[in-house]
Amino acid sequence: MNQWVIKGLKTGIKTTQYPRIPELAPGISPGLPAATRVAAPAAASLVARCPTGALGIAPEGLSVDRRRCVHCFRCAPGADDSLDWELSYEWGRLSQNDDNQDRRLGRPFRRSAHILVVDAGDCGACLNEVRQLNNPYYNMHRLGFFLTPTPRHADILLVVGAGTVQMRHALGKAYEAMPTPKRVVAVGACALFGGVFGPSFACGAGVGDVVPVDVEVPGNPPPPLAILHGLLVAVGQRPPASEVG
Ligand code: SF4
């Protein structure tokens, strides 16, 4: 018998138990900054230090726009005047689109949903995290998520990247080709607002002006569990971030 079979039998099942049991393994998430009460001079210094305008002055101290955080860690513990840091990963939230309708897929999709992944100008980071969802540790098949290479079979369009000029047409065509009902999950700061690249001559301010985004997953890149949470929000199996605890 091959050695890897013996090793596998000895090791046992290592797949994460999330979402049945919260995942507490160290290093599972880089975390996100939390709004913190800080003194005025420190707050001004932190706001000036943030490269993407994620931090702002608020009456109660500092506000944090998590969609815009690119994980530069200039405000993380260890830096001068650091913010509180939340080591969570359930970051998927319903987008603040024009209407207040529930943007989750209905009950029929709770058992299985097919996902078309579109790289709309990704640097490789978010795509690499998406790729982890298929490995034995995250194993998204156990939750009924399957990848499909064709938009004709897709229920969810998962988009990474800032939406470059060259990809806008292809992204729109892929969305149009999907049957209804369908949902769009935008993954990563670039897809949400253009990240450090947009808006510019090469891309817009995220993919929201090409396709209607339903679920937003912040992070740069978001860890696999955050992406998994975004997918679970899209099919209605987990509450979105604003409704979590
Ligand atoms: S970690 Fe995020 S919020 Fe903090 S300075 Fe960097 S981009 Fe801004």
JSON list of C-alpha atoms and ligand atoms in Angstrom, two decimals, residues 32-33 46-47 49-55 63-66 68-76 83 85, ligand 1:
[
{"chain": "A", "resi": 32, "resn": "LEU", "atom": "CA", "xyz": [-9.92, 43.24, 9.83]},
{"chain": "A", "resi": 33, "resn": "PRO", "atom": "CA", "xyz": [-9.65, 46.52, 11.74]},
{"chain": "A", "resi": 46, "resn": "LEU", "atom": "CA", "xyz": [-4.22, 56.90, 11.26]},
{"chain": "A", "resi": 47, "resn": "VAL", "atom": "CA", "xyz": [-6.50, 58.39, 8.63]},
{"chain": "A", "resi": 49, "resn": "ARG", "atom": "CA", "xyz": [-1.67, 56.59, 6.99]},
{"chain": "A", "resi": 50, "resn": "CYS", "atom": "CA", "xyz": [-4.44, 54.53, 5.35]},
{"chain": "A", "resi": 51, "resn": "PRO", "atom": "CA", "xyz": [-3.70, 54.26, 1.60]},
{"chain": "A", "resi": 52, "resn": "THR", "atom": "CA", "xyz": [-7.27, 53.63, 0.45]},
{"chain": "A", "resi": 53, "resn": "GLY", "atom": "CA", "xyz": [-9.42, 55.95, 2.57]},
{"chain": "A", "resi": 54, "resn": "ALA", "atom": "CA", "xyz": [-10.83, 53.05, 4.61]},
{"chain": "A", "resi": 55, "resn": "LEU", "atom": "CA", "xyz": [-10.48, 55.06, 7.81]},
{"chain": "A", "resi": 63, "resn": "SER", "atom": "CA", "xyz": [-14.95, 54.77, 11.32]},
{"chain": "A", "resi": 64, "resn": "VAL", "atom": "CA", "xyz": [-13.72, 51.82, 9.27]},
{"chain": "A", "resi": 65, "resn": "ASP", "atom": "CA", "xyz": [-15.03, 51.06, 5.80]},
{"chain": "A", "resi": 66, "resn": "ARG", "atom": "CA", "xyz": [-14.08, 47.40, 5.60]},
{"chain": "A", "resi": 68, "resn": "ARG", "atom": "CA", "xyz": [-11.88, 49.55, 1.31]},
{"chain": "A", "resi": 69, "resn": "CYS", "atom": "CA", "xyz": [-9.35, 47.85, 3.60]},
{"chain": "A", "resi": 70, "resn": "VAL", "atom": "CA", "xyz": [-6.47, 46.32, 1.64]},
{"chain": "A", "resi": 71, "resn": "HIS", "atom": "CA", "xyz": [-4.75, 44.69, 4.62]},
{"chain": "A", "resi": 72, "resn": "CYS", "atom": "CA", "xyz": [-1.68, 46.90, 4.55]},
{"chain": "A", "resi": 73, "resn": "PHE", "atom": "CA", "xyz": [-1.53, 46.49, 8.37]},
{"chain": "A", "resi": 74, "resn": "ARG", "atom": "CA", "xyz": [-0.46, 50.11, 8.88]},
{"chain": "A", "resi": 75, "resn": "CYS", "atom": "CA", "xyz": [-3.12, 50.36, 11.60]},
{"chain": "A", "resi": 76, "resn": "ALA", "atom": "CA", "xyz": [-2.74, 46.81, 12.97]},
{"chain": "A", "resi": 83, "resn": "LEU", "atom": "CA", "xyz": [-6.74, 49.96, 16.05]},
{"chain": "A", "resi": 85, "resn": "TRP", "atom": "CA", "xyz": [-8.26, 44.04, 15.25]},
{"chain": "B", "resi": 1, "resn": "SF4", "atom": "S1", "xyz": [-5.05, 47.84, 7.34]},
{"chain": "B", "resi": 1, "resn": "SF4", "atom": "FE1", "xyz": [-6.83, 48.57, 6.12]},
{"chain": "B", "resi": 1, "resn": "SF4", "atom": "S2", "xyz": [-7.80, 50.17, 7.37]},
{"chain": "B", "resi": 1, "resn": "SF4", "atom": "FE2", "xyz": [-5.70, 49.84, 8.20]},
{"chain": "B", "resi": 1, "resn": "SF4", "atom": "S3", "xyz": [-4.44, 51.36, 7.17]},
{"chain": "B", "resi": 1, "resn": "SF4", "atom": "FE3", "xyz": [-4.31, 49.48, 5.92]},
{"chain": "B", "resi": 1, "resn": "SF4", "atom": "S4", "xyz": [-5.94, 49.66, 4.38]},
{"chain": "B", "resi": 1, "resn": "SF4", "atom": "FE4", "xyz": [-6.35, 51.22, 5.96]}
]
